[in-house]
Amino acid sequence: DTGVSQNPRHKITKRGQNVTFRCDPISEHNRLYWYRQTLGQGPEFLTYFQNEAQLEKSRLLSDRFSAERPKGSFSTLEIQRTEQGDSAMYLCASGQGAGAPLHFGNGTRLTVT
Amino acid sequence: GENVEQHPSTLSVQEGDSAVIKCTYSDSASNYFPWYKQELGKRPQLIIDIRSNVGEKKDQRIAVTLNKTAKHFSLHITETQPEDSAVYFCAASKAGNQFYFGTGTSLTVIP
């Protein structure tokens, strides 16, 4: 068990560009969550999957954000036409089933210039 | 949706003293309440959790209490040490759905 892995660790992009992040959960975990965290704030929910099914997406989430988990293993989070307000740490977490504790990855820090 | 409030936002204690962080939640159906510790530049890590069928849980120097009637839960750290310095987040979840997090408490333990 190597824990939750996220790539890349850092991403700097120019406004208007598209970016994609990857998350590899703990192998036996069927739930995968994406959160966004800005300085001084708690993690803000974006979306989560059970296996390959996307069960919930935050109402606050712009349609520029999309996430996939095609085979129920790794997941990708894409942000299209990035804006400066998208700059944040994007955290992925996984869990074994409903109501199980979350195990977080180290995050991808996005900076939009 | 659920709303989790956390207080205080910053807390400084002398080494060896106790620290208490409080959270309130709005959805009475929430039934799982974990606490996470996040050191600077690192991932949040689970330190203790409690489910709604239990009023208190303890693990060495860390304890969590839950008052379902009042809809609040608290983290208690006794005999604090400098390595306890970090940001602590509470969270609430119901029926195995998403987790809602508090805004965090930055704890500083002064040697």
mmCIF file of C-alpha atoms in Angstrom:
data_model
loop_
_atom_site.group_PDB
_atom_site.id
_atom_site.type_symbol
_atom_site.label_atom_id
_atom_site.label_comp_id
_atom_site.label_asym_id
_atom_site.label_seq_id
_atom_site.Cartn_x
_atom_site.Cartn_y
_atom_site.Cartn_z
ATOM 1 C CA ASP A 1 0.000 0.000 0.000
ATOM 2 C CA THR A 2 1.756 3.113 -1.237
ATOM 3 C CA GLY A 3 -1.055 5.470 -0.350
ATOM 4 C CA VAL A 4 -2.896 7.902 -2.586
ATOM 5 C CA SER A 5 -0.693 9.273 -5.342
ATOM 6 C CA GLN A 6 -1.275 12.538 -7.203
ATOM 7 C CA ASN A 7 0.488 13.912 -10.238
ATOM 8 C CA PRO A 8 1.834 16.394 -10.928
ATOM 9 C CA ARG A 9 2.773 17.899 -7.554
ATOM 10 C CA HIS A 10 2.883 21.388 -9.008
ATOM 11 C CA LYS A 11 1.419 22.923 -12.130
ATOM 12 C CA ILE A 12 1.885 26.460 -13.375
ATOM 13 C CA THR A 13 -0.252 27.471 -16.307
ATOM 14 C CA LYS A 14 -1.366 30.580 -18.071
ATOM 15 C CA ARG A 15 -4.912 31.798 -17.862
ATOM 16 C CA GLY A 16 -7.076 30.224 -20.517
ATOM 17 C CA GLN A 17 -5.104 26.993 -20.771
ATOM 18 C CA ASN A 18 -6.500 23.563 -19.926
ATOM 19 C CA VAL A 19 -4.940 21.410 -17.226
ATOM 20 C CA THR A 20 -5.403 17.801 -16.190
ATOM 21 C CA PHE A 21 -4.485 16.185 -12.890
ATOM 22 C CA ARG A 22 -4.276 12.506 -12.073
ATOM 23 C CA CYS A 23 -5.044 10.609 -8.885
ATOM 24 C CA ASP A 24 -4.213 6.992 -8.129
ATOM 25 C CA PRO A 25 -6.150 5.835 -5.062
ATOM 26 C CA ILE A 26 -5.250 3.081 -2.644
ATOM 27 C CA SER A 27 -5.850 -0.021 -4.742
ATOM 28 C CA GLU A 28 -8.664 -1.632 -2.760
ATOM 29 C CA HIS A 29 -10.579 1.622 -2.233
ATOM 30 C CA ASN A 30 -13.746 1.936 -4.299
ATOM 31 C CA ARG A 31 -14.486 5.560 -3.389
ATOM 32 C CA LEU A 32 -12.499 8.472 -4.749
ATOM 33 C CA TYR A 33 -13.004 12.136 -3.862
ATOM 34 C CA TRP A 34 -11.702 15.415 -5.239
ATOM 35 C CA TYR A 35 -11.368 18.458 -3.004
ATOM 36 C CA ARG A 36 -9.959 21.937 -3.486
ATOM 37 C CA GLN A 37 -8.120 23.754 -0.717
ATOM 38 C CA THR A 38 -7.068 27.392 -0.601
ATOM 39 C CA LEU A 39 -4.803 28.972 1.977
ATOM 40 C CA GLY A 40 -6.374 29.109 5.399
ATOM 41 C CA GLN A 41 -9.448 27.133 4.404
ATOM 42 C CA GLY A 42 -10.653 23.602 4.830
ATOM 43 C CA PRO A 43 -10.968 21.227 1.893
ATOM 44 C CA GLU A 44 -13.920 22.143 -0.332
ATOM 45 C CA PHE A 45 -15.807 19.280 -1.926
ATOM 46 C CA LEU A 46 -15.722 19.034 -5.726
ATOM 47 C CA THR A 47 -16.932 15.553 -6.669
ATOM 48 C CA TYR A 48 -16.742 11.892 -5.755
ATOM 49 C CA PHE A 49 -16.932 8.466 -7.373
ATOM 50 C CA GLN A 50 -17.886 5.009 -6.294
ATOM 51 C CA ASN A 51 -16.022 2.737 -8.661
ATOM 52 C CA GLU A 52 -16.510 4.346 -12.085
ATOM 53 C CA ALA A 53 -19.792 6.081 -11.231
ATOM 54 C CA GLN A 54 -19.697 9.776 -10.401
ATOM 55 C CA LEU A 55 -22.176 9.993 -7.525
ATOM 56 C CA GLU A 56 -22.139 13.683 -6.733
ATOM 57 C CA LYS A 57 -20.754 16.904 -8.077
ATOM 58 C CA SER A 58 -20.678 20.162 -6.141
ATOM 59 C CA ARG A 59 -23.240 22.703 -7.258
ATOM 60 C CA LEU A 60 -20.538 25.306 -6.881
ATOM 61 C CA LEU A 61 -18.434 23.574 -9.482
ATOM 62 C CA SER A 62 -18.183 25.390 -12.770
ATOM 63 C CA ASP A 63 -18.852 23.448 -15.962
ATOM 64 C CA ARG A 64 -15.190 24.104 -16.799
ATOM 65 C CA PHE A 65 -14.383 21.313 -14.327
ATOM 66 C CA SER A 66 -14.816 17.685 -15.264
ATOM 67 C CA ALA A 67 -13.669 14.481 -13.645
ATOM 68 C CA GLU A 68 -13.529 10.900 -14.801
ATOM 69 C CA ARG A 69 -12.748 7.509 -13.352
ATOM 70 C CA PRO A 70 -13.161 5.332 -16.425
ATOM 71 C CA LYS A 71 -12.150 1.956 -15.031
ATOM 72 C CA GLY A 72 -12.869 2.526 -11.381
ATOM 73 C CA SER A 73 -9.197 2.866 -10.561
ATOM 74 C CA PHE A 74 -7.329 6.127 -11.241
ATOM 75 C CA SER A 75 -9.168 9.388 -11.794
ATOM 76 C CA THR A 76 -8.465 12.560 -13.740
ATOM 77 C CA LEU A 77 -9.651 16.082 -13.015
ATOM 78 C CA GLU A 78 -9.630 18.509 -15.928
ATOM 79 C CA ILE A 79 -10.025 22.247 -15.722
ATOM 80 C CA GLN A 80 -10.726 23.994 -19.004
ATOM 81 C CA ARG A 81 -10.002 27.656 -19.731
ATOM 82 C CA THR A 82 -8.298 28.166 -16.384
ATOM 83 C CA GLU A 83 -8.835 31.381 -14.441
ATOM 84 C CA GLN A 84 -6.699 32.945 -11.722
ATOM 85 C CA GLY A 85 -9.360 32.012 -9.191
ATOM 86 C CA ASP A 86 -8.675 28.352 -9.928
ATOM 87 C CA SER A 87 -5.292 28.644 -8.217
ATOM 88 C CA ALA A 88 -5.430 26.266 -5.261
ATOM 89 C CA MET A 89 -4.302 22.920 -3.947
ATOM 90 C CA TYR A 90 -6.327 20.089 -5.491
ATOM 91 C CA LEU A 91 -6.566 17.146 -3.144
ATOM 92 C CA CYS A 92 -7.623 13.626 -3.972
ATOM 93 C CA ALA A 93 -8.758 11.172 -1.321
ATOM 94 C CA SER A 94 -9.932 7.589 -1.361
ATOM 95 C CA GLY A 95 -11.902 5.387 1.001
ATOM 96 C CA GLN A 96 -13.074 1.817 1.268
ATOM 97 C CA GLY A 97 -16.832 2.041 0.983
ATOM 98 C CA ALA A 98 -19.495 4.377 2.290
ATOM 99 C CA GLY A 99 -18.741 6.017 5.617
ATOM 100 C CA ALA A 100 -15.097 4.989 5.599
ATOM 101 C CA PRO A 101 -12.417 7.515 6.534
ATOM 102 C CA LEU A 102 -10.676 9.395 3.757
ATOM 103 C CA HIS A 103 -7.020 8.908 2.918
ATOM 104 C CA PHE A 104 -5.600 11.955 1.200
ATOM 105 C CA GLY A 105 -2.894 12.341 -1.390
ATOM 106 C CA ASN A 106 -0.254 15.069 -1.251
ATOM 107 C CA GLY A 107 -2.220 17.203 -3.674
ATOM 108 C CA THR A 108 -1.506 19.084 -6.879
ATOM 109 C CA ARG A 109 -0.780 22.767 -6.418
ATOM 110 C CA LEU A 110 -2.126 24.766 -9.351
ATOM 111 C CA THR A 111 -0.953 28.292 -10.057
ATOM 112 C CA VAL A 112 -2.697 30.195 -12.827
ATOM 113 C CA THR A 113 -0.780 33.258 -14.017
ATOM 114 C CA GLY B 1 -26.303 20.898 2.476
ATOM 115 C CA GLU B 2 -24.297 20.427 5.643
ATOM 116 C CA ASN B 3 -22.536 23.385 7.257
ATOM 117 C CA VAL B 4 -19.611 22.738 9.579
ATOM 118 C CA GLU B 5 -18.259 25.563 11.706
ATOM 119 C CA GLN B 6 -14.985 25.293 13.584
ATOM 120 C CA HIS B 7 -13.562 27.380 16.421
ATOM 121 C CA PRO B 8 -11.139 28.808 17.243
ATOM 122 C CA SER B 9 -9.293 29.561 14.024
ATOM 123 C CA THR B 10 -5.993 29.887 15.892
ATOM 124 C CA LEU B 11 -4.942 28.475 19.240
ATOM 125 C CA SER B 12 -1.691 28.815 21.170
ATOM 126 C CA VAL B 13 -0.949 26.734 24.241
ATOM 127 C CA GLN B 14 2.049 26.102 26.431
ATOM 128 C CA GLU B 15 3.673 22.715 26.119
ATOM 129 C CA GLY B 16 2.016 20.307 28.502
ATOM 130 C CA ASP B 17 -1.298 22.159 28.569
ATOM 131 C CA SER B 18 -4.513 20.902 26.970
ATOM 132 C CA ALA B 19 -6.042 22.120 23.727
ATOM 133 C CA VAL B 20 -9.708 21.975 22.781
ATOM 134 C CA ILE B 21 -11.145 22.585 19.317
ATOM 135 C CA LYS B 22 -14.909 22.718 18.765
ATOM 136 C CA CYS B 23 -17.064 22.096 15.725
ATOM 137 C CA THR B 24 -20.763 22.421 15.115
ATOM 138 C CA TYR B 25 -22.773 20.903 12.292
ATOM 139 C CA SER B 26 -26.188 21.688 10.884
ATOM 140 C CA ASP B 27 -27.534 18.407 9.490
ATOM 141 C CA SER B 28 -28.884 16.150 12.220
ATOM 142 C CA ALA B 29 -28.557 13.181 9.834
ATOM 143 C CA SER B 30 -24.751 13.441 9.859
ATOM 144 C CA ASN B 31 -23.391 10.355 11.555
ATOM 145 C CA TYR B 32 -19.621 10.235 11.084
ATOM 146 C CA PHE B 33 -17.168 12.840 12.369
ATOM 147 C CA PRO B 34 -13.442 12.515 11.614
ATOM 148 C CA TRP B 35 -10.622 14.833 12.629
ATOM 149 C CA TYR B 36 -7.611 15.478 10.414
ATOM 150 C CA LYS B 37 -4.195 16.944 11.181
ATOM 151 C CA GLN B 38 -2.361 18.787 8.428
ATOM 152 C CA GLU B 39 1.246 19.796 8.875
ATOM 153 C CA LEU B 40 2.654 22.526 6.677
ATOM 154 C CA GLY B 41 3.006 21.341 3.092
ATOM 155 C CA LYS B 42 1.706 17.868 3.860
ATOM 156 C CA ARG B 43 -1.486 15.924 3.287
ATOM 157 C CA PRO B 44 -4.313 15.897 5.842
ATOM 158 C CA GLN B 45 -4.051 12.768 7.987
ATOM 159 C CA LEU B 46 -6.801 11.164 10.021
ATOM 160 C CA ILE B 47 -6.058 11.288 13.743
ATOM 161 C CA ILE B 48 -9.332 10.177 15.301
ATOM 162 C CA ASP B 49 -12.969 9.732 14.356
ATOM 163 C CA ILE B 50 -16.312 9.117 16.030
ATOM 164 C CA ARG B 51 -19.656 7.777 14.879
ATOM 165 C CA SER B 52 -23.024 8.961 16.077
ATOM 166 C CA ASN B 53 -23.721 5.904 18.205
ATOM 167 C CA VAL B 54 -20.823 6.818 20.517
ATOM 168 C CA GLY B 55 -20.466 9.835 22.812
ATOM 169 C CA GLU B 56 -16.735 9.775 23.375
ATOM 170 C CA LYS B 57 -13.643 8.120 21.975
ATOM 171 C CA LYS B 58 -10.080 8.282 23.224
ATOM 172 C CA ASP B 59 -6.727 7.378 21.739
ATOM 173 C CA GLN B 60 -3.782 8.092 24.029
ATOM 174 C CA ARG B 61 -3.552 11.900 24.353
ATOM 175 C CA ILE B 62 -6.349 12.577 21.882
ATOM 176 C CA ALA B 63 -10.079 12.349 22.558
ATOM 177 C CA VAL B 64 -13.216 13.347 20.701
ATOM 178 C CA THR B 65 -16.621 13.997 22.243
ATOM 179 C CA LEU B 66 -19.937 14.189 20.428
ATOM 180 C CA ASN B 67 -23.173 15.828 21.538
ATOM 181 C CA LYS B 68 -25.834 14.850 19.011
ATOM 182 C CA THR B 69 -28.546 16.893 20.648
ATOM 183 C CA ALA B 70 -26.551 20.078 20.429
ATOM 184 C CA LYS B 71 -24.950 19.024 17.143
ATOM 185 C CA HIS B 72 -21.405 19.690 18.189
ATOM 186 C CA PHE B 73 -18.249 17.687 18.614
ATOM 187 C CA SER B 74 -14.873 18.552 20.073
ATOM 188 C CA LEU B 75 -11.252 17.469 19.833
ATOM 189 C CA HIS B 76 -9.270 17.331 23.055
ATOM 190 C CA ILE B 77 -5.483 17.065 23.103
ATOM 191 C CA THR B 78 -3.864 16.605 26.502
ATOM 192 C CA GLU B 79 -0.218 17.050 27.486
ATOM 193 C CA THR B 80 0.474 18.923 24.275
ATOM 194 C CA GLN B 81 3.884 18.631 22.632
ATOM 195 C CA PRO B 82 5.586 20.835 20.025
ATOM 196 C CA GLU B 83 4.971 18.167 17.377
ATOM 197 C CA ASP B 84 1.228 18.669 17.895
ATOM 198 C CA SER B 85 1.604 22.044 16.174
ATOM 199 C CA ALA B 86 -0.384 21.841 12.929
ATOM 200 C CA VAL B 87 -3.722 22.757 11.388
ATOM 201 C CA TYR B 88 -6.605 20.584 12.549
ATOM 202 C CA PHE B 89 -9.787 20.071 10.517
ATOM 203 C CA CYS B 90 -13.059 18.569 11.628
ATOM 204 C CA ALA B 91 -15.475 17.024 9.156
ATOM 205 C CA ALA B 92 -18.994 15.624 9.047
ATOM 206 C CA SER B 93 -20.556 13.049 6.782
ATOM 207 C CA LYS B 94 -23.905 11.310 6.525
ATOM 208 C CA ALA B 95 -25.053 8.040 5.023
ATOM 209 C CA GLY B 96 -21.695 7.483 3.430
ATOM 210 C CA ASN B 97 -21.926 10.541 1.252
ATOM 211 C CA GLN B 98 -19.457 13.365 0.850
ATOM 212 C CA PHE B 99 -17.534 14.898 3.710
ATOM 213 C CA TYR B 100 -17.932 18.534 4.737
ATOM 214 C CA PHE B 101 -14.919 20.139 6.384
ATOM 215 C CA GLY B 102 -14.528 22.948 8.869
ATOM 216 C CA THR B 103 -12.256 25.898 8.134
ATOM 217 C CA GLY B 104 -9.432 24.615 10.312
ATOM 218 C CA THR B 105 -7.687 25.518 13.566
ATOM 219 C CA SER B 106 -4.023 26.424 13.551
ATOM 220 C CA LEU B 107 -2.569 25.047 16.786
ATOM 221 C CA THR B 108 0.771 26.273 18.064
ATOM 222 C CA VAL B 109 2.375 24.547 21.038
ATOM 223 C CA ILE B 110 4.934 26.810 22.669
ATOM 224 C CA PRO B 111 7.898 24.945 24.165
#
